[in-house]
PDB file of C-alpha atoms in Angstrom:
ATOM      1  CA  MET Y  50      67.904 107.147 153.241  1.00  0.00           C
ATOM      2  CA  LYS Y  51      66.377 109.466 150.636  1.00  0.00           C
ATOM      3  CA  ARG Y  52      64.088 108.560 147.758  1.00  0.00           C
ATOM      4  CA  ALA Y  53      62.071 110.557 145.260  1.00  0.00           C
ATOM      5  CA  THR Y  54      58.509 110.163 144.059  1.00  0.00           C
ATOM      6  CA  VAL Y  55      56.759 111.931 141.203  1.00  0.00           C
ATOM      7  CA  CYS Y  56      53.085 112.122 140.280  1.00  0.00           C
ATOM      8  CA  GLN Y  57      51.831 112.366 136.718  1.00  0.00           C
ATOM      9  CA  SER Y  58      50.910 116.022 137.206  1.00  0.00           C
ATOM     10  CA  GLY Y  59      54.601 116.820 137.673  1.00  0.00           C
ATOM     11  CA  ILE Y  60      55.097 117.236 141.431  1.00  0.00           C
ATOM     12  CA  VAL Y  61      58.396 115.735 142.641  1.00  0.00           C
ATOM     13  CA  ARG Y  62      58.829 114.994 146.338  1.00  0.00           C
ATOM     14  CA  VAL Y  63      62.055 114.002 148.087  1.00  0.00           C
ATOM     15  CA  TRP Y  64      61.451 111.698 151.072  1.00  0.00           C
ATOM     16  CA  ASN Y  65      63.697 110.852 153.984  1.00  0.00           C
ATOM     17  CA  PHE Y  66      62.814 107.412 155.318  1.00  0.00           C
ATOM     18  CA  ASP Y  67      62.996 107.320 159.119  1.00  0.00           C
ATOM     19  CA  ALA Y  68      63.279 103.617 159.839  1.00  0.00           C
ATOM     20  CA  MET Y  69      63.341 104.077 163.608  1.00  0.00           C
ATOM     21  CA  HIS Y  70      59.903 105.740 163.668  1.00  0.00           C
ATOM     22  CA  MET Y  71      58.535 103.797 160.667  1.00  0.00           C
ATOM     23  CA  ASN Y  72      57.622 106.866 158.635  1.00  0.00           C
ATOM     24  CA  ALA Y  73      58.835 109.048 155.771  1.00  0.00           C
ATOM     25  CA  VAL Y  74      59.208 112.824 155.890  1.00  0.00           C
ATOM     26  CA  CYS Y  75      58.842 114.953 152.753  1.00  0.00           C
ATOM     27  CA  GLU Y  76      61.889 117.258 152.776  1.00  0.00           C
ATOM     28  CA  GLN Y  77      61.621 118.962 149.375  1.00  0.00           C
ATOM     29  CA  THR Y  78      58.987 119.526 146.711  1.00  0.00           C
ATOM     30  CA  TYR Y  79      59.630 120.508 143.099  1.00  0.00           C
ATOM     31  CA  SER Y  80      57.251 121.290 140.262  1.00  0.00           C
ATOM     32  CA  ILE Y  81      58.056 120.083 136.760  1.00  0.00           C
ATOM     33  CA  ARG Y  82      54.714 120.892 135.164  1.00  0.00           C
ATOM     34  CA  ASN Y  83      55.121 121.467 131.443  1.00  0.00           C
ATOM     35  CA  SER Y  84      53.605 120.679 128.060  1.00  0.00           C
ATOM     36  CA  SER Y  85      55.802 117.623 127.535  1.00  0.00           C
ATOM     37  CA  GLY Y  86      53.160 115.063 128.527  1.00  0.00           C
ATOM     38  CA  LYS Y  87      52.747 113.077 131.714  1.00  0.00           C
ATOM     39  CA  VAL Y  88      55.673 111.752 133.717  1.00  0.00           C
ATOM     40  CA  SER Y  89      56.414 108.091 132.933  1.00  0.00           C
ATOM     41  CA  ALA Y  90      59.753 107.529 134.730  1.00  0.00           C
ATOM     42  CA  ILE Y  91      62.159 109.280 137.065  1.00  0.00           C
ATOM     43  CA  GLY Y  92      65.785 108.749 138.038  1.00  0.00           C
ATOM     44  CA  TRP Y  93      68.472 110.407 140.154  1.00  0.00           C
ATOM     45  CA  THR Y  94      72.189 110.373 139.480  1.00  0.00           C
ATOM     46  CA  CYS Y  95      74.158 108.807 142.316  1.00  0.00           C
ATOM     47  CA  ASP Y  96      75.787 112.107 143.239  1.00  0.00           C
ATOM     48  CA  ASN Y  97      72.310 113.705 143.545  1.00  0.00           C
ATOM     49  CA  LYS Y  98      73.338 116.333 141.010  1.00  0.00           C
ATOM     50  CA  TYR Y  99      70.742 115.656 138.313  1.00  0.00           C
ATOM     51  CA  LEU Y 100      67.115 114.583 138.230  1.00  0.00           C
ATOM     52  CA  ILE Y 101      66.168 112.869 134.957  1.00  0.00           C
ATOM     53  CA  VAL Y 102      62.507 112.652 134.005  1.00  0.00           C
ATOM     54  CA  GLY Y 103      60.927 110.676 131.169  1.00  0.00           C
ATOM     55  CA  THR Y 104      57.554 111.667 129.731  1.00  0.00           C
ATOM     56  CA  THR Y 105      54.816 110.038 127.667  1.00  0.00           C
ATOM     57  CA  THR Y 106      55.738 112.267 124.696  1.00  0.00           C
ATOM     58  CA  ASN Y 107      59.220 110.727 124.236  1.00  0.00           C
ATOM     59  CA  LYS Y 108      61.035 113.535 126.043  1.00  0.00           C
ATOM     60  CA  LEU Y 109      63.876 113.334 128.547  1.00  0.00           C
ATOM     61  CA  LEU Y 110      63.971 116.324 130.880  1.00  0.00           C
ATOM     62  CA  ILE Y 111      67.237 116.882 132.762  1.00  0.00           C
ATOM     63  CA  TYR Y 112      67.089 119.048 135.876  1.00  0.00           C
ATOM     64  CA  LEU Y 113      69.908 120.445 137.966  1.00  0.00           C
ATOM     65  CA  ILE Y 114      69.090 119.903 141.645  1.00  0.00           C
ATOM     66  CA  GLN Y 115      70.896 122.863 143.234  1.00  0.00           C
ATOM     67  CA  PRO Y 116      69.500 125.306 142.243  1.00  0.00           C
ATOM     68  CA  PHE Y 117      66.550 123.397 140.807  1.00  0.00           C
ATOM     69  CA  LYS Y 118      66.129 124.219 137.120  1.00  0.00           C
ATOM     70  CA  LEU Y 119      65.641 122.572 133.738  1.00  0.00           C
ATOM     71  CA  ILE Y 120      68.941 122.497 131.860  1.00  0.00           C
ATOM     72  CA  LYS Y 121      68.230 120.170 128.924  1.00  0.00           C
ATOM     73  CA  ALA Y 122      65.325 118.569 127.066  1.00  0.00           C
ATOM     74  CA  LEU Y 123      65.967 115.688 124.658  1.00  0.00           C
ATOM     75  CA  PHE Y 124      63.505 114.123 122.238  1.00  0.00           C
ATOM     76  CA  ILE Y 125      63.698 110.400 121.527  1.00  0.00           C
ATOM     77  CA  PRO Y 126      62.303 109.825 118.006  1.00  0.00           C
ATOM     78  CA  ASN Y 127      59.433 107.407 117.711  1.00  0.00           C
ATOM     79  CA  GLU Y 128      60.567 104.703 115.315  1.00  0.00           C
ATOM     80  CA  SER Y 129      57.074 104.150 113.957  1.00  0.00           C
ATOM     81  CA  SER Y 130      56.699 107.869 113.253  1.00  0.00           C
ATOM     82  CA  SER Y 131      59.874 108.009 111.202  1.00  0.00           C
ATOM     83  CA  ASN Y 132      58.781 104.938 109.226  1.00  0.00           C
ATOM     84  CA  HIS Y 133      55.428 106.490 108.416  1.00  0.00           C
ATOM     85  CA  ALA Y 134      57.123 109.584 107.028  1.00  0.00           C
ATOM     86  CA  LYS Y 135      58.713 107.497 104.298  1.00  0.00           C
ATOM     87  CA  LYS Y 136      55.397 106.037 103.063  1.00  0.00           C
ATOM     88  CA  PRO Y 137      53.278 107.636 100.311  1.00  0.00           C
ATOM     89  CA  SER Y 138      50.505 109.778 101.733  1.00  0.00           C
ATOM     90  CA  ILE Y 139      47.783 107.790  99.916  1.00  0.00           C
ATOM     91  CA  ILE Y 140      48.496 104.684 102.004  1.00  0.00           C
ATOM     92  CA  LEU Y 141      46.189 104.401 104.985  1.00  0.00           C
ATOM     93  CA  LYS Y 142      48.047 103.887 108.242  1.00  0.00           C
ATOM     94  CA  GLN Y 143      46.740 101.646 110.976  1.00  0.00           C
ATOM     95  CA  VAL Y 144      46.725 103.526 114.250  1.00  0.00           C
ATOM     96  CA  PRO Y 145      48.500 101.464 116.937  1.00  0.00           C
ATOM     97  CA  GLN Y 146      46.670 100.631 120.123  1.00  0.00           C
ATOM     98  CA  LYS Y 147      47.454 102.826 123.079  1.00  0.00           C
ATOM     99  CA  SER Y 148      49.024  99.932 124.962  1.00  0.00           C
ATOM    100  CA  GLU Y 149      51.445  99.365 122.078  1.00  0.00           C
ATOM    101  CA  LEU Y 150      52.865 102.872 122.058  1.00  0.00           C
ATOM    102  CA  PRO Y 151      56.344 102.959 123.613  1.00  0.00           C
ATOM    103  CA  ILE Y 152      57.091 105.182 126.576  1.00  0.00           C
ATOM    104  CA  ILE Y 153      60.199 105.945 128.604  1.00  0.00           C
ATOM    105  CA  LYS Y 154      59.765 103.424 131.410  1.00  0.00           C
ATOM    106  CA  VAL Y 155      63.236 102.860 132.895  1.00  0.00           C
ATOM    107  CA  ILE Y 156      65.948 105.333 133.958  1.00  0.00           C
ATOM    108  CA  CYS Y 157      69.063 103.855 135.591  1.00  0.00           C
ATOM    109  CA  SER Y 158      72.071 105.977 136.509  1.00  0.00           C
ATOM    110  CA  SER Y 159      75.541 104.452 136.597  1.00  0.00           C
ATOM    111  CA  PHE Y 160      77.280 104.095 139.972  1.00  0.00           C
ATOM    112  CA  ASN Y 161      79.732 106.910 139.144  1.00  0.00           C
ATOM    113  CA  GLY Y 162      76.944 109.201 137.898  1.00  0.00           C
ATOM    114  CA  LYS Y 163      78.551 109.692 134.469  1.00  0.00           C
ATOM    115  CA  LEU Y 164      76.117 107.660 132.363  1.00  0.00           C
ATOM    116  CA  CYS Y 165      72.426 106.885 132.477  1.00  0.00           C
ATOM    117  CA  ALA Y 166      70.644 103.953 130.822  1.00  0.00           C
ATOM    118  CA  ILE Y 167      67.222 104.718 129.346  1.00  0.00           C
ATOM    119  CA  GLY Y 168      64.565 102.110 128.521  1.00  0.00           C
ATOM    120  CA  TYR Y 169      62.138 103.330 125.845  1.00  0.00           C
ATOM    121  CA  GLY Y 170      59.731 100.686 124.622  1.00  0.00           C
ATOM    122  CA  ARG Y 171      61.816  97.832 123.210  1.00  0.00           C
ATOM    123  CA  LYS Y 172      64.889 100.007 122.677  1.00  0.00           C
ATOM    124  CA  GLY Y 173      67.568 101.188 125.069  1.00  0.00           C
ATOM    125  CA  TYR Y 174      69.753 104.281 125.049  1.00  0.00           C
ATOM    126  CA  ILE Y 175      72.752 105.637 126.941  1.00  0.00           C
ATOM    127  CA  LEU Y 176      72.603 109.243 128.133  1.00  0.00           C
ATOM    128  CA  ASP Y 177      76.060 110.768 128.547  1.00  0.00           C
ATOM    129  CA  LEU Y 178      76.338 112.993 131.640  1.00  0.00           C
ATOM    130  CA  ARG Y 179      80.081 113.697 131.470  1.00  0.00           C
ATOM    131  CA  LYS Y 180      81.262 117.254 130.997  1.00  0.00           C
ATOM    132  CA  GLY Y 181      82.332 118.171 127.491  1.00  0.00           C
ATOM    133  CA  LYS Y 182      80.908 118.353 123.976  1.00  0.00           C
ATOM    134  CA  ARG Y 183      78.851 115.179 124.360  1.00  0.00           C
ATOM    135  CA  GLN Y 184      77.287 116.069 127.695  1.00  0.00           C
ATOM    136  CA  PHE Y 185      73.541 115.301 127.740  1.00  0.00           C
ATOM    137  CA  SER Y 186      73.724 113.509 124.372  1.00  0.00           C
ATOM    138  CA  LEU Y 187      72.482 110.000 123.501  1.00  0.00           C
ATOM    139  CA  TRP Y 188      74.806 107.363 122.077  1.00  0.00           C
ATOM    140  CA  ASP Y 189      74.670 103.783 120.836  1.00  0.00           C
ATOM    141  CA  LEU Y 190      71.139 104.278 119.579  1.00  0.00           C
ATOM    142  CA  ASP Y 191      70.677 100.958 117.760  1.00  0.00           C
ATOM    143  CA  THR Y 192      72.495  98.476 119.984  1.00  0.00           C
ATOM    144  CA  ILE Y 193      69.772  97.622 122.525  1.00  0.00           C
ATOM    145  CA  GLN Y 194      66.681  96.101 120.924  1.00  0.00           C
ATOM    146  CA  MET Y 195      64.497  93.637 122.815  1.00  0.00           C
ATOM    147  CA  ARG Y 196      61.568  91.468 121.703  1.00  0.00           C
ATOM    148  CA  ASP Y 197      59.339  92.940 124.429  1.00  0.00           C
ATOM    149  CA  HIS Y 198      59.280  96.272 126.235  1.00  0.00           C
ATOM    150  CA  ILE Y 199      62.158  96.926 128.622  1.00  0.00           C
ATOM    151  CA  SER Y 200      61.181  96.701 132.299  1.00  0.00           C
ATOM    152  CA  HIS Y 201      64.509  96.760 134.201  1.00  0.00           C
ATOM    153  CA  MET Y 202      68.054  98.019 133.609  1.00  0.00           C
ATOM    154  CA  TYR Y 203      71.132  97.621 135.807  1.00  0.00           C
ATOM    155  CA  MET Y 204      74.766  98.761 135.540  1.00  0.00           C
ATOM    156  CA  SER Y 205      77.804  97.223 137.191  1.00  0.00           C
ATOM    157  CA  LYS Y 206      79.568  99.320 139.814  1.00  0.00           C
ATOM    158  CA  ASP Y 207      82.763  99.238 137.752  1.00  0.00           C
ATOM    159  CA  ASN Y 208      80.760 100.756 134.827  1.00  0.00           C
ATOM    160  CA  LEU Y 209      81.806  97.976 132.439  1.00  0.00           C
ATOM    161  CA  TRP Y 210      78.522  96.071 132.154  1.00  0.00           C
ATOM    162  CA  LEU Y 211      74.883  96.848 131.398  1.00  0.00           C
ATOM    163  CA  CYS Y 212      72.064  94.367 132.025  1.00  0.00           C
ATOM    164  CA  VAL Y 213      68.719  94.848 130.240  1.00  0.00           C
ATOM    165  CA  ILE Y 214      65.583  92.829 131.089  1.00  0.00           C
ATOM    166  CA  SER Y 215      62.278  92.856 129.215  1.00  0.00           C
ATOM    167  CA  GLU Y 216      58.745  92.464 130.577  1.00  0.00           C
ATOM    168  CA  LYS Y 217      58.902  88.730 129.797  1.00  0.00           C
ATOM    169  CA  TYR Y 218      62.382  88.373 131.348  1.00  0.00           C
ATOM    170  CA  GLU Y 219      64.488  88.229 128.195  1.00  0.00           C
ATOM    171  CA  THR Y 220      67.926  89.234 129.487  1.00  0.00           C
ATOM    172  CA  GLN Y 221      70.756  90.771 127.494  1.00  0.00           C
ATOM    173  CA  TYR Y 222      74.196  91.901 128.666  1.00  0.00           C
ATOM    174  CA  PHE Y 223      76.307  94.631 127.098  1.00  0.00           C
ATOM    175  CA  ASN Y 224      79.902  95.799 127.497  1.00  0.00           C
ATOM    176  CA  VAL Y 225      80.282  99.529 128.134  1.00  0.00           C
ATOM    177  CA  ALA Y 226      83.346 101.332 126.745  1.00  0.00           C
ATOM    178  CA  MET Y 227      83.103 104.837 128.192  1.00  0.00           C
ATOM    179  CA  GLY Y 228      86.303 106.033 126.545  1.00  0.00           C
ATOM    180  CA  GLU Y 229      84.950 105.236 123.084  1.00  0.00           C
ATOM    181  CA  ASN Y 230      81.248 105.957 123.689  1.00  0.00           C
ATOM    182  CA  ILE Y 231      80.473 102.414 122.550  1.00  0.00           C
ATOM    183  CA  LEU Y 232      78.047  99.789 123.780  1.00  0.00           C
ATOM    184  CA  LYS Y 233      78.606  96.246 122.496  1.00  0.00           C
ATOM    185  CA  PRO Y 234      76.552  93.059 122.991  1.00  0.00           C
ATOM    186  CA  ALA Y 235      78.497  90.839 125.393  1.00  0.00           C
ATOM    187  CA  THR Y 236      79.842  87.569 124.014  1.00  0.00           C
ATOM    188  CA  THR Y 237      80.169  86.051 127.494  1.00  0.00           C
ATOM    189  CA  LEU Y 238      78.199  86.231 130.719  1.00  0.00           C
ATOM    190  CA  PRO Y 239      79.470  88.719 133.314  1.00  0.00           C
ATOM    191  CA  PRO Y 240      81.637  87.335 136.162  1.00  0.00           C
ATOM    192  CA  TRP Y 241      79.595  86.020 139.077  1.00  0.00           C
ATOM    193  CA  THR Y 242      81.577  88.286 141.419  1.00  0.00           C
ATOM    194  CA  ILE Y 243      80.366  91.461 139.705  1.00  0.00           C
ATOM    195  CA  GLU Y 244      78.597  94.079 141.848  1.00  0.00           C
ATOM    196  CA  TRP Y 245      75.429  95.474 140.271  1.00  0.00           C
ATOM    197  CA  TRP Y 246      73.776  98.857 140.687  1.00  0.00           C
ATOM    198  CA  PRO Y 247      71.231  99.769 141.949  1.00  0.00           C
ATOM    199  CA  LYS Y 248      70.616  96.126 142.924  1.00  0.00           C
ATOM    200  CA  LEU Y 249      70.986  92.551 141.732  1.00  0.00           C
ATOM    201  CA  PRO Y 250      69.291  91.925 138.336  1.00  0.00           C
ATOM    202  CA  LEU Y 251      65.887  90.302 138.644  1.00  0.00           C
ATOM    203  CA  THR Y 252      66.863  87.321 136.463  1.00  0.00           C
ATOM    204  CA  ASN Y 253      70.098  86.543 138.305  1.00  0.00           C
ATOM    205  CA  TRP Y 254      70.497  82.814 139.024  1.00  0.00           C
ATOM    206  CA  SER Y 255      70.448  83.464 142.782  1.00  0.00           C
ATOM    207  CA  LEU Y 256      66.899  84.880 142.567  1.00  0.00           C
ATOM    208  CA  GLN Y 257      65.322  82.094 140.494  1.00  0.00           C
ATOM    209  CA  GLY Y 258      63.131  80.966 143.399  1.00  0.00           C
ATOM    210  CA  LEU Y 259      61.232  84.272 143.348  1.00  0.00           C
ATOM    211  CA  TYR Y 260      59.369  83.063 140.251  1.00  0.00           C
ATOM    212  CA  GLN Y 261      56.460  80.879 141.387  1.00  0.00           C
ATOM    213  CA  GLU Y 262      55.522  77.502 139.897  1.00  0.00           C
ATOM    214  CA  GLU Y 263      51.994  78.402 138.780  1.00  0.00           C
ATOM    215  CA  TRP Y 264      52.995  81.580 136.940  1.00  0.00           C
ATOM    216  CA  LYS Y 265      53.022  81.760 133.144  1.00  0.00           C
ATOM    217  CA  GLU Y 266      55.053  84.717 131.868  1.00  0.00           C
ATOM    218  CA  ASP Y 267      55.255  88.216 133.442  1.00  0.00           C
ATOM    219  CA  GLU Y 268      53.874  87.945 136.989  1.00  0.00           C
ATOM    220  CA  LEU Y 269      57.074  88.897 138.854  1.00  0.00           C
ATOM    221  CA  ASN Y 270      57.424  92.690 138.959  1.00  0.00           C
ATOM    222  CA  ASP Y 271      60.450  93.331 141.160  1.00  0.00           C
ATOM    223  CA  GLY Y 272      62.879  91.820 143.648  1.00  0.00           C
ATOM    224  CA  ASP Y 273      65.737  92.762 145.933  1.00  0.00           C
ATOM    225  CA  CYS Y 274      68.131  90.990 148.279  1.00  0.00           C
ATOM    226  CA  LEU Y 275      70.218  91.433 151.409  1.00  0.00           C
ATOM    227  CA  ILE Y 276      73.294  89.317 150.823  1.00  0.00           C
ATOM    228  CA  ASP Y 277      74.707  89.795 154.341  1.00  0.00           C
ATOM    229  CA  ARG Y 278      71.412  88.797 155.975  1.00  0.00           C
ATOM    230  CA  ALA Y 279      70.715  86.021 153.434  1.00  0.00           C
ATOM    231  CA  LEU Y 280      67.277  87.408 152.587  1.00  0.00           C
ATOM    232  CA  ALA Y 281      65.479  88.179 149.319  1.00  0.00           C
ATOM    233  CA  ALA Y 282      62.096  89.791 148.663  1.00  0.00           C
ATOM    234  CA  SER Y 283      59.711  89.798 145.704  1.00  0.00           C
ATOM    235  CA  GLY Y 284      56.591  91.677 144.614  1.00  0.00           C
ATOM    236  CA  ASP Y 285      54.194  90.432 141.936  1.00  0.00           C
ATOM    237  CA  LYS Y 286      51.292  91.660 139.827  1.00  0.00           C
ATOM    238  CA  PHE Y 287      48.811  90.039 142.232  1.00  0.00           C
ATOM    239  CA  GLY Y 288      49.875  92.352 145.076  1.00  0.00           C
ATOM    240  CA  ILE Y 289      51.736  89.661 147.011  1.00  0.00           C
ATOM    241  CA  VAL Y 290      55.019  90.323 148.835  1.00  0.00           C
ATOM    242  CA  ARG Y 291      57.228  87.320 149.626  1.00  0.00           C
ATOM    243  CA  LEU Y 292      60.347  86.994 151.757  1.00  0.00           C
ATOM    244  CA  HIS Y 293      62.822  84.240 150.808  1.00  0.00           C
ATOM    245  CA  THR Y 294      66.188  82.990 151.961  1.00  0.00           C
ATOM    246  CA  PHE Y 295      69.096  84.147 149.791  1.00  0.00           C
ATOM    247  CA  PRO Y 296      70.184  82.667 147.478  1.00  0.00           C
ATOM    248  CA  ALA Y 297      66.520  82.123 146.554  1.00  0.00           C
ATOM    249  CA  LEU Y 298      66.891  78.743 144.852  1.00  0.00           C
ATOM    250  CA  THR Y 299      63.550  77.278 145.970  1.00  0.00           C
ATOM    251  CA  LYS Y 300      60.074  78.720 145.462  1.00  0.00           C
ATOM    252  CA  GLN Y 301      58.953  78.235 149.057  1.00  0.00           C
ATOM    253  CA  PRO Y 302      58.910  81.648 150.841  1.00  0.00           C
ATOM    254  CA  LEU Y 303      59.661  82.317 154.491  1.00  0.00           C
ATOM    255  CA  PHE Y 304      56.825  84.831 154.665  1.00  0.00           C
ATOM    256  CA  CYS Y 305      53.950  85.873 152.406  1.00  0.00           C
ATOM    257  CA  ALA Y 306      51.897  89.106 152.749  1.00  0.00           C
ATOM    258  CA  LEU Y 307      48.659  89.986 150.928  1.00  0.00           C
ATOM    259  CA  HIS Y 308      48.335  93.609 152.085  1.00  0.00           C
ATOM    260  CA  HIS Y 309      48.574  95.182 148.600  1.00  0.00           C
ATOM    261  CA  SER Y 310      45.272  95.466 146.722  1.00  0.00           C
ATOM    262  CA  THR Y 311      46.976  96.081 143.362  1.00  0.00           C
ATOM    263  CA  PRO Y 312      50.267  94.951 141.768  1.00  0.00           C
ATOM    264  CA  VAL Y 313      53.487  95.636 143.674  1.00  0.00           C
ATOM    265  CA  THR Y 314      55.338  97.742 141.102  1.00  0.00           C
ATOM    266  CA  SER Y 315      58.665  98.078 142.938  1.00  0.00           C
ATOM    267  CA  LEU Y 316      60.398  97.290 146.210  1.00  0.00           C
ATOM    268  CA  PHE Y 317      63.755  97.751 147.919  1.00  0.00           C
ATOM    269  CA  PHE Y 318      65.494  97.155 151.236  1.00  0.00           C
ATOM    270  CA  LEU Y 319      66.625 100.175 153.245  1.00  0.00           C
ATOM    271  CA  LYS Y 320      70.315 100.514 154.035  1.00  0.00           C
ATOM    272  CA  ASP Y 321      69.739  99.623 157.683  1.00  0.00           C
ATOM    273  CA  GLU Y 322      68.863  96.100 156.399  1.00  0.00           C
ATOM    274  CA  LYS Y 323      65.940  95.983 158.837  1.00  0.00           C
ATOM    275  CA  HIS Y 324      63.188  97.436 156.659  1.00  0.00           C
ATOM    276  CA  LEU Y 325      61.613  96.727 153.281  1.00  0.00           C
ATOM    277  CA  ILE Y 326      59.775  99.332 151.187  1.00  0.00           C
ATOM    278  CA  THR Y 327      57.065  98.211 148.737  1.00  0.00           C
ATOM    279  CA  ILE Y 328      55.080 100.392 146.305  1.00  0.00           C
ATOM    280  CA  ASN Y 329      51.402  99.864 145.480  1.00  0.00           C
ATOM    281  CA  GLY Y 330      50.622  99.932 141.760  1.00  0.00           C
ATOM    282  CA  ASN Y 331      47.443 101.983 141.374  1.00  0.00           C
ATOM    283  CA  ASP Y 332      47.612 104.697 144.033  1.00  0.00           C
ATOM    284  CA  LYS Y 333      51.432 104.525 144.511  1.00  0.00           C
ATOM    285  CA  SER Y 334      51.034 104.195 148.274  1.00  0.00           C
ATOM    286  CA  ILE Y 335      54.220 103.250 150.135  1.00  0.00           C
ATOM    287  CA  PHE Y 336      54.395 100.325 152.563  1.00  0.00           C
ATOM    288  CA  CYS Y 337      57.212  99.983 155.102  1.00  0.00           C
ATOM    289  CA  TRP Y 338      57.897  96.521 156.578  1.00  0.00           C
ATOM    290  CA  ARG Y 339      60.085  95.737 159.596  1.00  0.00           C
ATOM    291  CA  ILE Y 340      62.208  92.601 159.240  1.00  0.00           C
ATOM    292  CA  GLU Y 341      62.640  90.716 162.491  1.00  0.00           C
TER     293      GLU Y 341
END
């Protein structure tokens, strides 16, 4: 199973996880150093054709993997900047706090590799990857608007649904019409039989037990599940990893680990369904757990 990591200085590494020997081998290294700010998010298309990088200066950088080269750079306009341009110059502007400035935080490719959902602050965008006049263009710019910053995005494997979750777990669903380049707010909940990509949405009813009783608002950072093995895992901002039964309808975990010293920013099960990967928040160190 291959995964990619990127550091803020712009070095991308492709890792092959060797579950049998409990290690990961770096197979490829790319440099994407540029003047476009620090890297804030990274995403691969499912066919491994494109690498999409988000930066702290509102830019999307699209790289072709073979041969590795930059083929497109897109700028996402800062809404606050455009609003300031309309004001008279004599009006003093209050500079927003650094923590309030939006960044590209989420990049989620569709299962067929033709679309990519982008989470930028409280707004969401769709990047079109299909060949033709609209390739590498953004569409439906004003449809996705959340009350808090977007933290997770998921697409259904049939490419008909988009799920958007904010930092405080507000959840919105959208219908995707690829033929018309339209994204519409859903008027009904998606069918319970739907298959999501890259994994089950964090606020799905079957994962409700991941959220602990004593928590107040945004403590749960990520979760994943193994439906066939009836297991679910969670990582929180306190650095705790929990293993639950699936569906996770109760808050009592099967196992609890305190090995992370900083928040667990992301986690996922490997395809062999015997190992769990967790990512440490501050130094981005990678933990590999064997499930027995």
